[in-house]
Short mmCIF file of C-alpha atoms in Angstrom, two decimals:
data_model
loop_
_atom_site.label_atom_id
_atom_site.label_comp_id
_atom_site.label_asym_id
_atom_site.label_seq_id
_atom_site.Cartn_x
_atom_site.Cartn_y
_atom_site.Cartn_z
CA PHE P 1327 136.24 110.96 26.20
CA ILE P 1328 136.83 111.75 29.88
CA GLU P 1329 138.64 114.98 29.13
CA LYS P 1330 135.91 116.07 26.69
CA TYR P 1331 133.03 115.50 29.10
CA LEU P 1332 134.84 115.95 32.43
CA GLY P 1333 132.74 118.91 33.54
CA LEU P 1334 129.47 117.14 32.77
CA ILE P 1335 130.59 113.91 34.45
CA LYS P 1336 131.64 115.74 37.62
CA TYR P 1337 128.38 117.71 37.71
CA ILE P 1338 125.99 114.79 37.12
CA GLY P 1339 127.90 112.31 39.27
CA ARG P 1340 128.76 114.88 41.98
CA ILE P 1341 132.37 113.75 41.63
CA GLU P 1342 135.07 115.77 43.37
CA SER P 1343 137.87 114.63 41.08
CA ILE P 1344 138.62 112.05 38.40
CA ARG P 1345 141.92 110.97 36.88
CA LYS P 1346 143.61 108.15 35.01
CA LEU P 1347 145.90 105.76 36.85
CA ASP P 1348 149.47 105.65 35.63
CA TYR P 1349 150.34 102.45 33.76
CA LYS P 1350 152.34 100.94 36.64
CA GLU P 1351 150.38 102.57 39.46
CA LYS P 1352 148.90 100.18 42.00
CA GLU P 1353 145.12 100.23 42.15
CA PRO P 1354 143.70 101.44 45.48
CA ILE P 1355 141.09 99.37 47.29
CA SER P 1356 138.01 100.39 45.33
CA SER P 1357 134.52 99.60 44.20
CA MET P 1358 134.88 98.61 40.54
CA ALA P 1359 132.71 98.48 37.44
CA MET P 1360 133.47 97.88 33.77
CA HIS P 1361 132.21 100.01 30.88
CA GLY P 1362 133.40 98.36 27.70
CA LYS P 1363 137.20 98.28 28.01
CA MET P 1364 137.22 101.05 30.60
CA LYS P 1365 137.53 100.12 34.27
CA LEU P 1366 135.90 102.56 36.70
CA LEU P 1367 137.31 102.66 40.23
CA VAL P 1368 135.79 104.47 43.21
CA PRO P 1369 138.44 104.47 45.98
CA LEU P 1370 136.96 103.48 49.32
CA ALA P 1371 139.66 104.59 51.75
CA GLU P 1372 138.43 108.17 52.15
CA LEU P 1373 134.74 107.40 51.64
CA ILE P 1374 134.11 104.42 53.88
CA ASP P 1375 135.43 103.53 57.31
CA ILE P 1376 136.06 99.83 56.75
CA ASP P 1377 135.67 98.89 60.43
CA ASP P 1378 132.39 100.78 60.72
CA GLU P 1379 131.14 99.26 57.46
CA ILE P 1380 131.95 95.75 58.70
CA LYS P 1381 130.03 96.44 61.93
CA ARG P 1382 127.07 97.80 59.95
CA LEU P 1383 126.96 94.79 57.61
CA THR P 1384 127.34 92.35 60.49
CA LYS P 1385 124.45 93.99 62.34
CA LYS P 1386 122.30 93.89 59.20
CA ILE P 1387 123.14 90.22 58.58
CA ILE P 1388 122.18 89.27 62.12
CA SER P 1389 118.91 91.23 61.98
CA THR P 1390 117.82 89.68 58.68
CA THR P 1391 118.63 86.08 59.66
CA LYS P 1392 117.81 86.03 63.37
CA GLU P 1393 114.72 83.92 62.78
CA ILE P 1394 116.74 81.02 61.34
CA ASP P 1395 116.91 78.20 63.85
CA LYS P 1396 120.32 76.53 63.52
CA SER P 1397 118.94 73.34 65.06
CA HIS P 1398 116.85 72.90 61.90
CA LEU P 1399 119.88 72.96 59.59
CA ASN P 1400 120.26 69.72 57.70
CA ILE P 1401 123.27 68.61 55.64
CA SER P 1402 122.49 65.49 53.63
CA GLU P 1403 124.99 62.63 53.60
CA ASP P 1404 125.59 62.98 49.84
CA THR P 1405 126.74 66.60 50.15
CA GLY P 1406 130.15 66.99 48.52
CA ILE P 1407 130.81 70.69 49.13
CA LEU P 1408 129.15 73.09 51.54
CA LEU P 1409 129.69 76.65 50.32
CA LEU P 1410 129.39 79.31 53.00
CA GLN P 1411 129.39 83.10 52.66
CA ASN P 1412 129.86 85.89 55.17
CA GLU P 1413 126.38 87.23 54.47
CA ILE P 1414 125.31 84.48 56.87
CA PRO P 1415 125.89 84.94 60.63
CA ASP P 1416 128.98 83.20 61.95
CA GLU P 1417 127.00 81.01 64.35
CA LEU P 1418 124.92 79.60 61.48
CA ASN P 1419 128.00 79.05 59.32
CA LEU P 1420 129.63 77.27 62.24
CA ALA P 1421 126.62 75.02 62.85
CA ALA P 1422 126.38 74.13 59.15
CA SER P 1423 130.13 73.49 58.88
CA GLN P 1424 130.07 71.17 61.88
CA LYS P 1425 127.26 69.11 60.35
CA ALA P 1426 129.02 69.07 56.97
CA SER P 1427 132.22 67.79 58.57
CA ILE P 1428 130.31 64.95 60.20
CA VAL P 1429 129.01 63.70 56.82
CA GLY P 1430 132.45 64.09 55.20
CA SER P 1431 131.64 67.14 53.09
CA GLN P 1432 134.22 69.76 52.18
CA VAL P 1433 133.58 73.21 53.65
CA TRP P 1434 134.33 76.24 51.48
CA LEU P 1435 134.01 79.83 52.62
CA ASN P 1436 133.66 82.84 50.33
CA ALA P 1437 134.95 85.37 52.87
CA ALA P 1438 133.00 88.44 51.76
CA PRO P 1439 132.15 90.86 53.17
CA ALA P 1440 135.15 90.86 55.50
CA ARG P 1441 134.49 90.24 59.17
CA LYS P 1442 136.11 88.47 62.10
CA LEU P 1443 135.88 84.66 61.88
CA SER P 1444 135.61 82.40 64.90
CA GLN P 1445 138.41 79.92 65.57
CA GLU P 1446 135.84 77.11 65.65
CA LEU P 1447 134.69 77.92 62.12
CA ILE P 1448 138.25 78.27 60.82
CA LYS P 1449 139.02 74.74 61.99
CA ASN P 1450 136.25 73.36 59.77
CA ILE P 1451 137.17 75.26 56.59
CA ASN P 1452 138.93 73.33 53.80
CA LEU P 1453 139.05 76.06 51.17
CA LEU P 1454 138.88 79.84 51.47
CA ILE P 1455 138.12 82.24 48.61
CA ILE P 1456 139.20 85.85 49.13
CA ASN P 1457 139.17 88.87 46.82
CA ARG P 1458 141.58 91.80 47.05
CA PRO P 1459 139.81 94.00 49.67
CA GLU P 1460 139.14 91.04 51.96
CA ALA P 1461 142.73 89.80 51.58
CA GLN P 1462 143.96 93.01 53.21
CA PHE P 1463 141.55 92.60 56.10
CA TYR P 1464 142.50 88.94 56.66
CA LYS P 1465 146.25 89.37 56.07
CA ASP P 1466 147.38 88.54 59.61
CA LEU P 1467 144.89 85.68 59.99
CA LEU P 1468 145.91 84.07 56.68
CA ASN P 1469 149.55 84.05 57.75
CA SER P 1470 148.79 82.53 61.15
CA PRO P 1471 149.23 78.82 62.03
CA GLU P 1472 145.48 78.36 62.54
CA CYS P 1473 144.98 78.70 58.77
CA ASP P 1474 147.83 76.39 57.73
CA HIS P 1475 145.39 73.58 56.84
CA ILE P 1476 143.31 75.72 54.46
CA ILE P 1477 143.62 75.99 50.68
CA LYS P 1478 143.53 79.73 49.93
CA ILE P 1479 142.39 81.20 46.61
CA PHE P 1480 142.99 84.91 46.08
CA THR P 1481 140.90 86.28 43.20
CA LEU P 1482 142.49 89.25 41.42
CA GLY P 1483 139.94 90.20 38.78
CA GLU P 1484 141.48 90.75 35.36
CA ASN P 1485 144.88 89.86 36.86
CA GLY P 1486 143.84 86.25 37.40
CA LEU P 1487 144.25 84.54 40.75
CA ASP P 1488 146.74 83.12 43.22
CA ILE P 1489 146.34 79.81 44.99
CA GLN P 1490 148.22 78.65 48.05
CA CYS P 1491 147.90 75.03 49.16
CA PRO P 1492 149.03 73.96 52.67
CA GLY P 1493 152.81 73.86 52.94
CA GLN P 1494 153.34 75.21 49.42
CA ALA P 1495 154.22 78.55 47.84
CA LYS P 1496 151.61 80.60 46.02
CA LYS P 1497 150.95 79.70 42.39
CA HIS P 1498 149.62 82.30 39.95
CA PHE P 1499 147.01 81.73 37.24
CA THR P 1500 146.62 84.44 34.62
CA SER P 1501 143.12 85.34 33.50
CA TYR P 1502 141.79 84.68 30.01
CA ASP P 1503 142.02 87.66 27.68
CA VAL P 1504 138.47 88.64 26.77
CA LYS P 1505 136.66 91.90 26.11
CA ALA P 1506 134.93 92.63 29.42
CA LEU P 1507 131.45 94.13 29.15
CA SER P 1508 130.36 93.66 32.75
CA THR P 1509 131.94 92.19 35.88
CA HIS P 1510 128.58 91.71 37.58
CA GLY P 1511 128.20 88.12 38.76
CA ALA P 1512 131.71 87.06 37.73
CA GLY P 1513 132.71 86.05 41.25
CA ASP P 1514 129.64 83.89 41.81
CA THR P 1515 130.11 82.29 38.39
CA PHE P 1516 133.74 81.47 39.20
CA ILE P 1517 132.91 79.87 42.56
CA GLY P 1518 129.95 77.90 41.22
CA ALA P 1519 131.94 76.55 38.27
CA LEU P 1520 134.87 75.68 40.53
CA ALA P 1521 132.65 73.70 42.89
CA ALA P 1522 130.79 71.94 40.07
CA HIS P 1523 134.05 70.88 38.39
CA GLN P 1524 135.53 69.69 41.68
CA LEU P 1525 132.49 67.54 42.38
CA ARG P 1526 133.31 65.57 39.24
CA ASN P 1527 136.56 64.46 40.89
CA ASN P 1528 138.79 66.69 38.76
CA LYS P 1529 142.16 67.99 39.90
CA LEU P 1530 141.93 71.35 41.66
CA LEU P 1531 144.27 73.12 39.23
CA ASP P 1532 142.18 71.89 36.29
CA SER P 1533 139.06 73.11 38.06
CA LEU P 1534 140.62 76.55 38.48
CA ASN P 1535 141.19 76.79 34.73
CA TYR P 1536 137.61 75.68 34.13
CA ALA P 1537 136.22 78.21 36.61
CA GLN P 1538 138.28 81.03 35.13
CA ALA P 1539 136.93 80.15 31.69
CA ALA P 1540 133.36 80.29 33.00
CA ALA P 1541 134.04 83.69 34.60
CA ALA P 1542 135.62 84.94 31.35
CA ILE P 1543 132.47 84.00 29.46
CA LYS P 1544 130.37 85.79 32.08
CA VAL P 1545 132.27 89.09 31.89
CA SER P 1546 132.25 89.02 28.09
CA ARG P 1547 128.44 89.04 28.09
CA ASP P 1548 126.21 92.06 28.48
CA THR P 1549 124.45 92.51 31.84
CA ASN P 1550 121.11 91.85 30.11
CA ASP P 1551 122.32 88.45 28.91
CA ILE P 1552 120.94 86.08 31.56
CA ARG P 1553 121.64 82.81 29.76
CA VAL P 1554 123.02 80.06 31.96
CA ILE P 1555 126.67 79.26 31.24
CA THR P 1556 126.71 75.54 30.46
CA ASP P 1557 129.46 72.94 30.54
CA ASN P 1558 129.36 72.94 26.74
CA ASP P 1559 129.93 76.72 26.71
CA VAL P 1560 133.05 76.35 28.84
CA SER P 1561 134.36 73.36 26.89
CA GLN P 1562 133.91 75.21 23.59
CA PHE P 1563 135.62 78.31 25.01
CA LEU P 1564 138.65 76.27 26.08
CA LYS P 1565 138.69 74.37 22.78
CA ASN P 1566 138.73 77.64 20.83
CA LEU P 1567 141.66 78.83 22.91
CA ASP P 1568 143.61 75.66 22.20
CA GLN P 1569 142.94 75.98 18.47
CA SER P 1570 144.07 79.65 18.46
CA LYS P 1571 147.53 78.57 19.61
CA PHE P 1572 148.24 76.87 16.30
#
């Protein structure tokens, strides 16, 4: 297909070059999209200065949230997990994490987009979720003593995930084999399902399997399919997998 329509694709998309990755070739840090079984990668190294992009995003985040008064943040006493994201300014994340710690809530951070994290915020984090591009940015920080108390989950797309608990080696979880139609929203689905399952007092490793199943269902649906993925959907998905083993 690509070879047949290469000229048209390059003309319409204003693409300088396009090629297939070798089977064992490592994927570059890229923006990714799925089209049926085909994965489309747009390498970022020569297109985007990562440091400049981080500065731009940080400036935008601050400008769009500057009217939020952190003194008005309220974390209820029955909060089990506070999920933070880097789209929120660090000072607001810090204020929320401090209040969550007071009421005994876990503090999770989805560290995207990548940016420098304050030491005060790091102290309050219980669980950190990082995808491949952010993992490169945070490499030195993640290996430093100040992060030794944090559970780290490295999401790897179709390659599954790695988890590293304090004082333990990394453990790998393979992804479920499904036909991917769209990866849009898969990350948010994974994190939401993981948190929901954990709040039912399940073991973390069981929750990871559950969250991966929810994400697998999400990517196997068309982008126009906006149905909510329910607990019954995930349970049936896992049940079907168990039955297929026999």
